[in-house]
């Protein structure tokens, strides 16, 4: 199932709710998107509001992938740097693909569309992202052209006694 990607879509209530539902579904399927399952819409709503405020203020950009029925199937946020020495790269945040689409190429489509979106921004030369160790995410991102440039052991605590590495990945865009 191919997704149609839109960079900087209009965020209306349907899109907002679609992103919230995707975030819940991804988290509850074991995805590493800032929470530990189980979660509800009420759990993710405060973080989604922070992302939407950053969009409204021009600090974040949004990429959305929709299926043929218009349902949100993939999402990623790009965070612009405000530090004058780091405006040549962006952070990818909250990268999510519907669990029903995983393993079918949707993640690679999302990452390719995200790179294209970042290339469309003036002066952007790279994308950085951080991922949680222990799930093999670094291998997926490496397959999408990213390389590991840093790792902080045990920086993410998902539960008492369950720590994961915080892995930084980089994709040069030129």
XYZ file of N, CA, C and O in Angstrom:
696
model
N 0.845 -1.178 0.000
C 0.000 0.000 0.000
C 0.884 1.233 0.000
O 1.674 1.452 0.915
N 0.779 2.017 -1.024
C 1.570 3.240 -1.128
C 0.888 4.369 -0.359
O -0.337 4.455 -0.314
N 1.718 5.202 0.230
C 1.220 6.373 0.934
C 1.470 7.601 0.080
O 2.433 7.652 -0.680
N 0.621 8.593 0.229
C 0.811 9.885 -0.413
C 1.264 10.849 0.674
O 0.578 11.015 1.687
N 2.422 11.469 0.448
C 3.022 12.335 1.466
C 2.747 13.802 1.180
O 2.802 14.238 0.025
N 2.483 14.532 2.250
C 2.279 15.974 2.179
C 3.176 16.626 3.211
O 3.137 16.259 4.394
N 3.979 17.577 2.749
C 4.850 18.340 3.641
C 4.126 19.640 3.981
O 3.603 20.311 3.098
N 4.076 19.966 5.258
C 3.397 21.157 5.760
C 1.901 21.170 5.428
O 1.369 22.146 4.898
N 1.197 20.070 5.763
C -0.252 20.068 5.519
C -0.956 21.026 6.468
O -0.421 21.409 7.511
N -2.174 21.388 6.122
C -3.013 22.158 7.030
C -3.415 21.213 8.163
O -3.897 20.104 7.909
N -3.191 21.653 9.388
C -3.538 20.820 10.536
C -4.947 21.187 10.988
O -5.167 22.247 11.569
N -5.873 20.316 10.674
C -7.259 20.490 11.098
C -7.548 19.433 12.171
O -6.691 18.597 12.474
N -8.737 19.458 12.770
C -9.034 18.486 13.823
C -8.893 17.028 13.370
O -8.449 16.180 14.144
N -9.254 16.734 12.138
C -9.140 15.351 11.653
C -7.675 14.908 11.594
O -7.351 13.780 11.989
N -6.796 15.780 11.108
C -5.380 15.428 11.058
C -4.819 15.312 12.472
O -4.096 14.365 12.780
N -5.153 16.269 13.319
C -4.688 16.219 14.718
C -5.091 14.893 15.363
O -4.264 14.215 15.982
N -6.340 14.499 15.198
C -6.811 13.252 15.788
C -6.151 12.040 15.136
O -5.854 11.047 15.813
N -5.907 12.121 13.832
C -5.223 11.031 13.132
C -3.810 10.834 13.643
O -3.347 9.690 13.806
N -3.109 11.938 13.894
C -1.759 11.846 14.447
C -1.809 11.269 15.858
O -1.003 10.395 16.216
N -2.751 11.728 16.663
C -2.894 11.211 18.033
C -3.174 9.712 18.014
O -2.546 8.944 18.767
N -4.082 9.285 17.156
C -4.412 7.858 17.079
C -3.211 7.041 16.607
O -2.953 5.946 17.137
N -2.483 7.555 15.626
C -1.286 6.859 15.154
C -0.269 6.738 16.281
O 0.319 5.670 16.490
N -0.066 7.824 17.024
C 0.900 7.828 18.127
C 0.531 6.762 19.159
O 1.391 6.009 19.642
N -0.744 6.669 19.481
C -1.227 5.648 20.421
C -0.977 4.251 19.856
O -0.448 3.369 20.549
N -1.359 4.036 18.605
C -1.206 2.713 17.992
C 0.259 2.289 17.917
O 0.598 1.139 18.209
N 1.125 3.217 17.513
C 2.554 2.906 17.401
C 3.132 2.578 18.777
O 3.854 1.586 18.948
N 2.812 3.399 19.767
C 3.317 3.154 21.119
C 2.834 1.818 21.651
O 3.622 1.015 22.169
N 1.546 1.558 21.512
C 0.982 0.327 22.060
C 1.452 -0.921 21.326
O 1.367 -2.026 21.867
N 1.986 -0.747 20.121
C 2.580 -1.865 19.379
C 4.061 -2.038 19.717
O 4.738 -2.878 19.133
N 4.561 -1.203 20.652
C 5.958 -1.327 21.071
C 6.893 -0.335 20.423
O 8.111 -0.415 20.609
N 6.353 0.612 19.655
C 7.186 1.611 18.995
C 7.833 2.567 19.987
O 7.263 2.878 21.036
N 9.013 3.010 19.650
C 9.801 3.903 20.514
C 9.582 5.349 20.094
O 10.399 5.941 19.400
N 8.459 5.914 20.513
C 8.117 7.291 20.156
C 7.794 8.120 21.393
O 6.825 8.877 21.423
N 8.632 7.950 22.419
C 8.543 8.813 23.589
C 7.719 8.312 24.747
O 7.653 8.965 25.786
N 7.087 7.170 24.600
C 6.256 6.609 25.652
C 6.550 5.126 25.793
O 7.178 4.515 24.944
N 6.034 4.550 26.867
C 6.070 3.106 27.092
C 4.615 2.655 27.170
O 3.799 3.303 27.842
N 4.249 1.587 26.463
C 2.856 1.150 26.474
C 2.447 0.627 27.847
O 3.302 0.212 28.615
N 1.155 0.672 28.107
C 0.062 1.141 27.259
C -0.172 2.647 27.427
O 0.099 3.203 28.491
N -0.664 3.270 26.362
C -1.026 4.682 26.402
C -2.399 4.877 25.766
O -2.882 4.020 25.038
N -2.977 6.031 26.068
C -4.247 6.445 25.483
C -4.025 7.791 24.803
O -2.949 8.397 24.935
N -5.042 8.278 24.130
C -4.973 9.615 23.524
C -4.671 10.677 24.577
O -3.938 11.624 24.310
N -5.251 10.523 25.763
C -5.003 11.499 26.832
C -3.537 11.525 27.244
O -3.033 12.571 27.650
N -2.855 10.397 27.150
C -1.431 10.339 27.498
C -0.575 11.078 26.474
O 0.365 11.783 26.835
N -0.876 10.907 25.182
C -0.036 11.507 24.137
C -0.428 12.949 23.825
O 0.388 13.700 23.278
N -1.649 13.335 24.184
C -2.146 14.672 23.830
C -1.198 15.806 24.248
O -0.919 16.690 23.425
N -0.663 15.838 25.494
C 0.223 16.957 25.857
C 1.462 17.056 24.952
O 1.875 18.155 24.593
N 2.037 15.927 24.572
C 3.196 15.964 23.674
C 2.799 16.403 22.274
O 3.511 17.162 21.621
N 1.637 15.943 21.816
C 1.147 16.366 20.502
C 0.896 17.866 20.499
O 1.268 18.551 19.535
N 0.327 18.392 21.556
C 0.090 19.840 21.648
C 1.419 20.589 21.550
O 1.518 21.602 20.846
N 2.459 20.110 22.221
C 3.779 20.754 22.131
C 4.272 20.770 20.685
O 4.808 21.782 20.216
N 4.095 19.660 19.976
C 4.500 19.596 18.569
C 3.688 20.583 17.726
O 4.244 21.272 16.861
N 2.389 20.648 17.974
C 1.528 21.546 17.188
C 1.827 23.010 17.477
O 1.778 23.843 16.562
N 2.161 23.327 18.712
C 2.572 24.698 19.044
C 3.865 25.041 18.298
O 3.989 26.126 17.715
N 4.815 24.119 18.295
C 6.068 24.355 17.570
C 5.807 24.540 16.077
O 6.463 25.362 15.420
N 4.832 23.800 15.524
C 4.438 24.005 14.122
C 3.896 25.409 13.926
O 4.296 26.114 12.992
N 2.982 25.805 14.789
C 2.349 27.120 14.672
C 3.374 28.240 14.805
O 3.227 29.290 14.162
N 4.392 28.032 15.603
C 5.439 29.040 15.801
C 6.538 28.971 14.746
O 7.466 29.775 14.770
N 6.451 28.004 13.829
C 7.443 27.889 12.765
C 8.729 27.209 13.184
O 9.712 27.236 12.449
N 8.744 26.555 14.334
C 9.950 25.867 14.801
C 10.007 24.424 14.324
O 11.074 23.818 14.294
N 8.869 23.842 13.991
C 8.783 22.477 13.474
C 8.079 22.501 12.131
O 7.307 23.423 11.839
N 8.333 21.472 11.335
C 7.618 21.236 10.080
C 7.071 19.813 10.161
O 7.623 18.970 10.865
N 6.023 19.539 9.425
C 5.324 18.263 9.519
C 5.246 17.579 8.167
O 4.938 18.220 7.153
N 5.506 16.279 8.173
C 5.318 15.433 6.997
C 4.301 14.358 7.365
O 4.462 13.677 8.383
N 3.265 14.214 6.539
C 2.216 13.233 6.790
C 2.050 12.344 5.572
O 1.994 12.836 4.440
N 1.959 11.041 5.807
C 1.651 10.075 4.763
C 0.254 9.527 4.976
O -0.087 9.108 6.083
N -0.559 9.585 3.928
C -1.942 9.095 4.024
C -2.147 7.948 3.036
O -1.562 7.950 1.950
N -3.019 7.020 3.425
C -3.365 5.927 2.521
C -4.444 6.393 1.536
O -4.862 7.549 1.571
N -4.897 5.473 0.683
C -5.881 5.831 -0.348
C -7.181 6.360 0.250
O -7.879 7.152 -0.372
N -7.507 5.912 1.454
C -8.743 6.353 2.113
C -8.558 7.673 2.859
O -9.508 8.198 3.423
N -7.336 8.210 2.858
C -7.074 9.472 3.543
C -6.681 9.320 4.996
O -6.513 10.317 5.702
N -6.523 8.082 5.457
C -6.120 7.849 6.837
C -4.633 8.125 7.041
O -3.826 7.828 6.154
N -4.283 8.667 8.199
C -2.886 8.939 8.519
C -2.174 7.607 8.750
O -2.529 6.856 9.652
N -1.177 7.341 7.912
C -0.421 6.095 8.019
C 1.017 6.293 8.425
O 1.685 5.345 8.825
N 1.512 7.524 8.323
C 2.900 7.807 8.686
C 3.039 9.295 8.987
O 2.343 10.122 8.392
N 3.932 9.604 9.919
C 4.152 10.987 10.344
C 5.606 11.150 10.740
O 6.219 10.235 11.291
N 6.148 12.319 10.474
C 7.454 12.710 11.006
C 7.475 14.230 11.128
O 6.889 14.937 10.308
N 8.129 14.698 12.154
C 8.319 16.129 12.370
C 9.778 16.473 12.129
O 10.670 15.699 12.480
N 10.015 17.623 11.538
C 11.364 18.178 11.420
C 11.443 19.392 12.317
O 10.594 20.284 12.236
N 12.436 19.408 13.187
C 12.647 20.546 14.087
C 13.795 21.380 13.544
O 14.894 20.874 13.321
N 13.511 22.648 13.320
C 14.521 23.573 12.827
C 15.401 24.019 13.987
O 14.921 24.181 15.110
N 16.671 24.227 13.714
C 17.589 24.721 14.735
C 17.537 26.236 14.782
O 17.525 26.897 13.746
N 17.534 26.771 15.976
C 17.554 28.220 16.131
C 18.961 28.725 16.471
O 19.219 29.917 16.336
N 19.843 27.829 16.873
C 21.212 28.248 17.181
C 21.916 28.634 15.888
O 21.951 27.864 14.931
N 22.476 29.816 15.850
C 23.063 30.361 14.613
C 24.176 29.501 14.023
O 24.472 29.597 12.837
N 24.798 28.641 14.819
C 25.870 27.785 14.311
C 25.362 26.415 13.852
O 26.158 25.599 13.371
N 24.061 26.182 13.989
C 23.517 24.861 13.662
C 22.298 24.920 12.745
O 21.537 23.961 12.665
N 22.142 26.011 12.037
C 20.951 26.146 11.187
C 21.059 25.362 9.881
O 20.105 25.354 9.099
N 22.166 24.689 9.650
C 22.350 23.934 8.412
C 21.886 22.481 8.517
O 22.013 21.714 7.571
N 21.325 22.088 9.658
C 20.753 20.756 9.782
C 19.479 20.814 10.620
O 19.234 21.778 11.319
N 18.651 19.773 10.495
C 17.388 19.672 11.222
C 17.350 18.351 11.991
O 18.060 17.399 11.657
N 16.508 18.332 13.033
C 16.239 17.099 13.782
C 14.967 16.465 13.250
O 13.975 17.157 13.030
N 14.963 15.156 13.077
C 13.737 14.407 12.804
C 13.203 13.910 14.143
O 13.954 13.359 14.950
N 11.931 14.166 14.398
C 11.286 13.787 15.649
C 10.019 12.992 15.394
O 9.346 13.193 14.378
N 9.688 12.144 16.336
C 8.403 11.461 16.367
C 8.097 10.857 14.982
O 7.097 11.155 14.357
N 9.002 10.010 14.541
C 8.888 9.325 13.257
C 8.043 8.069 13.495
O 8.428 7.198 14.277
N 6.878 8.003 12.832
C 5.928 6.913 13.109
C 5.311 6.369 11.827
O 4.967 7.133 10.934
N 5.146 5.054 11.801
C 4.430 4.370 10.723
C 3.401 3.452 11.365
O 3.701 2.747 12.334
N 2.201 3.451 10.820
C 1.138 2.584 11.307
C 1.672 1.161 11.411
O 2.239 0.632 10.453
N 1.500 0.513 12.562
C 1.994 -0.856 12.715
C 1.483 -1.811 11.637
O 2.194 -2.739 11.246
N 0.281 -1.575 11.123
C -0.268 -2.432 10.068
C 0.502 -2.289 8.757
O 0.432 -3.171 7.897
N 1.250 -1.190 8.602
C 2.011 -0.958 7.372
C 3.487 -1.319 7.509
O 4.212 -1.321 6.512
N 3.922 -1.600 8.716
C 5.336 -1.893 8.935
C 5.714 -3.203 8.258
O 4.915 -4.126 8.166
N 6.940 -3.234 7.737
C 7.415 -4.410 7.030
C 6.965 -4.462 5.585
O 7.221 -5.438 4.884
N 6.320 -3.393 5.113
C 5.807 -3.355 3.738
C 6.370 -2.178 2.949
O 5.819 -1.799 1.929
N 7.451 -1.560 3.468
C 8.103 -0.478 2.742
C 7.651 0.921 3.119
O 8.215 1.905 2.635
N 6.635 1.035 3.968
C 6.121 2.361 4.321
C 7.147 3.177 5.095
O 7.234 4.398 4.922
N 7.931 2.537 5.943
C 8.960 3.254 6.698
C 10.030 3.832 5.786
O 10.440 4.980 5.954
N 10.452 3.061 4.822
C 11.446 3.564 3.857
C 10.865 4.696 3.012
O 11.558 5.663 2.709
N 9.583 4.563 2.638
C 8.922 5.642 1.901
C 8.902 6.916 2.734
O 9.168 8.003 2.213
N 8.569 6.777 4.023
C 8.531 7.933 4.910
C 9.903 8.581 5.004
O 10.022 9.810 4.893
N 10.942 7.790 5.190
C 12.275 8.352 5.355
C 12.764 9.018 4.065
O 13.437 10.048 4.113
N 12.425 8.456 2.907
C 12.791 9.082 1.629
C 12.037 10.400 1.449
O 12.619 11.410 1.031
N 10.747 10.401 1.786
C 9.958 11.640 1.686
C 10.458 12.681 2.675
O 10.473 13.885 2.367
N 10.907 12.245 3.849
C 11.442 13.173 4.843
C 12.734 13.812 4.343
O 12.937 15.016 4.498
N 13.594 13.022 3.721
C 14.835 13.569 3.153
C 14.510 14.569 2.050
O 15.124 15.644 1.979
N 13.540 14.247 1.203
C 13.127 15.185 0.144
C 12.582 16.470 0.741
O 12.880 17.567 0.263
N 11.782 16.350 1.800
C 11.226 17.539 2.456
C 12.345 18.402 3.026
O 12.351 19.628 2.858
N 13.309 17.774 3.689
C 14.427 18.530 4.270
C 15.249 19.212 3.175
O 15.694 20.351 3.343
N 15.436 18.526 2.049
C 16.187 19.124 0.930
C 15.487 20.360 0.374
O 16.120 21.226 -0.213
N 14.173 20.430 0.553
C 13.428 21.574 0.036
C 13.597 22.821 0.905
O 13.184 23.913 0.500
N 14.195 22.675 2.059
C 14.400 23.795 2.979
C 15.738 24.467 2.681
O 16.755 23.784 2.541
N 15.737 25.779 2.589
C 16.954 26.520 2.271
C 18.062 26.250 3.276
O 17.855 26.369 4.489
N 19.222 25.879 2.752
C 20.412 25.757 3.573
C 20.526 24.505 4.412
O 21.488 24.349 5.160
N 19.586 23.580 4.300
C 19.640 22.364 5.122
C 20.507 21.322 4.420
O 20.270 20.956 3.277
N 21.518 20.856 5.162
C 22.498 19.914 4.604
C 22.433 18.526 5.217
O 23.065 17.600 4.704
N 21.699 18.361 6.316
C 21.659 17.056 6.975
C 20.438 16.949 7.887
O 19.860 17.952 8.289
N 20.092 15.704 8.177
C 19.058 15.392 9.160
C 19.709 14.561 10.259
O 20.430 13.605 9.971
N 19.449 14.961 11.497
C 19.867 14.156 12.647
C 18.617 13.589 13.297
O 17.561 14.205 13.259
N 18.754 12.421 13.872
C 17.676 11.866 14.665
C 18.263 11.056 15.791
O 19.422 10.653 15.744
N 17.451 10.849 16.785
C 17.830 10.058 17.933
C 16.883 8.880 18.002
O 15.678 9.037 17.781
N 17.415 7.694 18.278
C 16.543 6.533 18.416
C 16.933 5.722 19.642
O 18.062 5.804 20.128
N 15.983 4.961 20.113
C 16.142 4.134 21.302
C 16.824 2.820 20.922
O 16.398 2.146 19.990
N 17.868 2.474 21.648
C 18.541 1.202 21.419
C 17.700 0.028 21.895
O 16.689 0.196 22.580
N 18.124 -1.153 21.524
C 17.467 -2.368 21.979
C 16.355 -2.863 21.081
O 15.796 -3.930 21.319
N 16.018 -2.092 20.064
C 14.931 -2.483 19.164
C 15.403 -2.681 17.721
O 14.600 -3.017 16.855
N 16.677 -2.424 17.463
C 17.193 -2.554 16.107
C 16.881 -1.374 15.208
O 17.095 -1.440 13.996
N 16.374 -0.286 15.783
C 16.015 0.878 14.965
C 17.209 1.442 14.209
O 17.062 1.915 13.081
N 18.379 1.390 14.822
C 19.572 1.923 14.156
C 19.858 1.176 12.851
O 20.372 1.758 11.900
N 19.481 -0.100 12.789
C 19.695 -0.873 11.559
C 18.720 -0.425 10.468
O 19.094 -0.329 9.292
N 17.484 -0.152 10.858
C 16.519 0.374 9.889
C 17.003 1.710 9.339
O 17.020 1.924 8.120
N 17.394 2.630 10.225
C 17.843 3.941 9.768
C 19.107 3.833 8.927
O 19.267 4.560 7.940
N 20.000 2.926 9.277
C 21.209 2.710 8.469
C 20.827 2.246 7.062
O 21.419 2.688 6.070
N 19.824 1.390 6.965
C 19.362 0.927 5.654
C 18.756 2.067 4.836
O 18.674 1.989 3.611
N 18.349 3.150 5.513
C 17.799 4.334 4.845
C 18.879 5.379 4.571
O 18.567 6.495 4.143
N 20.148 5.040 4.818
C 21.248 5.936 4.503
C 21.836 6.693 5.675
O 22.818 7.411 5.519
N 21.251 6.559 6.854
C 21.762 7.243 8.042
C 22.969 6.484 8.584
O 23.067 5.267 8.418
N 23.863 7.207 9.242
C 24.959 6.513 9.916
C 24.967 6.920 11.382
O 24.590 8.045 11.741
N 25.360 5.967 12.201
C 25.435 6.231 13.629
C 26.615 7.160 13.900
O 27.738 6.889 13.472
N 26.346 8.258 14.599
C 27.401 9.228 14.918
C 27.572 9.431 16.419
O 28.456 10.173 16.835
N 26.755 8.765 17.213
C 26.888 8.890 18.651
C 25.979 7.928 19.384
O 24.947 7.508 18.864
N 26.408 7.577 20.599
C 25.621 6.651 21.406
C 25.905 6.946 22.868
O 27.058 7.002 23.277
N 24.854 7.135 23.635
C 24.985 7.314 25.079
C 24.389 6.071 25.734
O 23.173 5.865 25.686
N 25.219 5.237 26.318
C 24.717 4.005 26.937
C 23.744 4.297 28.080
O 23.968 5.206 28.885
N 22.675 3.518 28.121
C 21.711 3.540 29.223
C 21.105 4.918 29.494
O 20.705 5.210 30.624
N 20.987 5.753 28.481
C 20.466 7.107 28.676
C 18.943 7.156 28.748
O 18.375 8.126 29.223
N 18.274 6.112 28.278
C 16.813 6.084 28.247
C 16.344 4.992 29.206
O 16.696 3.824 29.050
N 15.546 5.376 30.174
C 15.023 4.414 31.157
C 13.555 4.164 30.851
O 12.703 5.007 31.077
N 13.262 2.971 30.319
C 11.884 2.631 29.975
C 11.142 2.023 31.166
O 9.905 2.000 31.182
N 11.885 1.525 32.144
C 11.318 0.988 33.386
C 12.482 0.800 34.355
O 13.648 0.780 33.930
N 12.212 0.677 35.632
C 13.302 0.436 36.580
C 14.116 -0.795 36.169
O 13.553 -1.863 35.904
N 15.424 -0.604 36.039
C 16.301 -1.697 35.630
C 16.305 -1.986 34.144
O 16.961 -2.925 33.699
N 15.565 -1.210 33.352
C 15.512 -1.405 31.897
C 15.936 -0.127 31.199
O 15.118 0.735 30.904
N 17.225 -0.019 30.973
C 17.782 1.155 30.313
C 18.148 0.812 28.878
O 18.512 -0.324 28.563
N 18.054 1.818 28.019
C 18.387 1.666 26.595
C 19.372 2.752 26.192
O 19.374 3.842 26.760
N 20.157 2.460 25.170
C 21.073 3.465 24.634
C 20.289 4.523 23.868
O 19.254 4.228 23.260
N 20.795 5.737 23.893
C 20.283 6.820 23.065
C 21.250 6.932 21.897
O 22.427 7.259 22.082
N 20.774 6.635 20.703
C 21.627 6.552 19.511
C 21.326 7.737 18.601
O 20.173 7.993 18.256
N 22.375 8.462 18.211
C 22.226 9.581 17.287
C 22.655 9.128 15.896
O 23.737 8.543 15.732
N 21.792 9.413 14.925
C 22.023 9.027 13.525
C 22.052 10.310 12.681
O 21.404 11.294 13.033
N 22.789 10.270 11.570
C 22.920 11.431 10.694
C 22.759 11.004 9.238
O 23.325 9.996 8.811
N 22.004 11.819 8.497
C 21.877 11.625 7.051
C 22.326 12.902 6.346
O 21.610 13.908 6.372
N 23.526 12.888 5.735
C 23.919 14.044 4.906
C 23.004 14.088 3.677
O 22.686 13.059 3.091
N 22.602 15.285 3.284
C 21.639 15.427 2.186
C 22.281 15.768 0.847
O 21.572 15.901 -0.140
N 23.575 15.937 0.801
C 24.205 16.286 -0.480
C 24.887 15.114 -1.107
O 24.955 14.048 -0.662
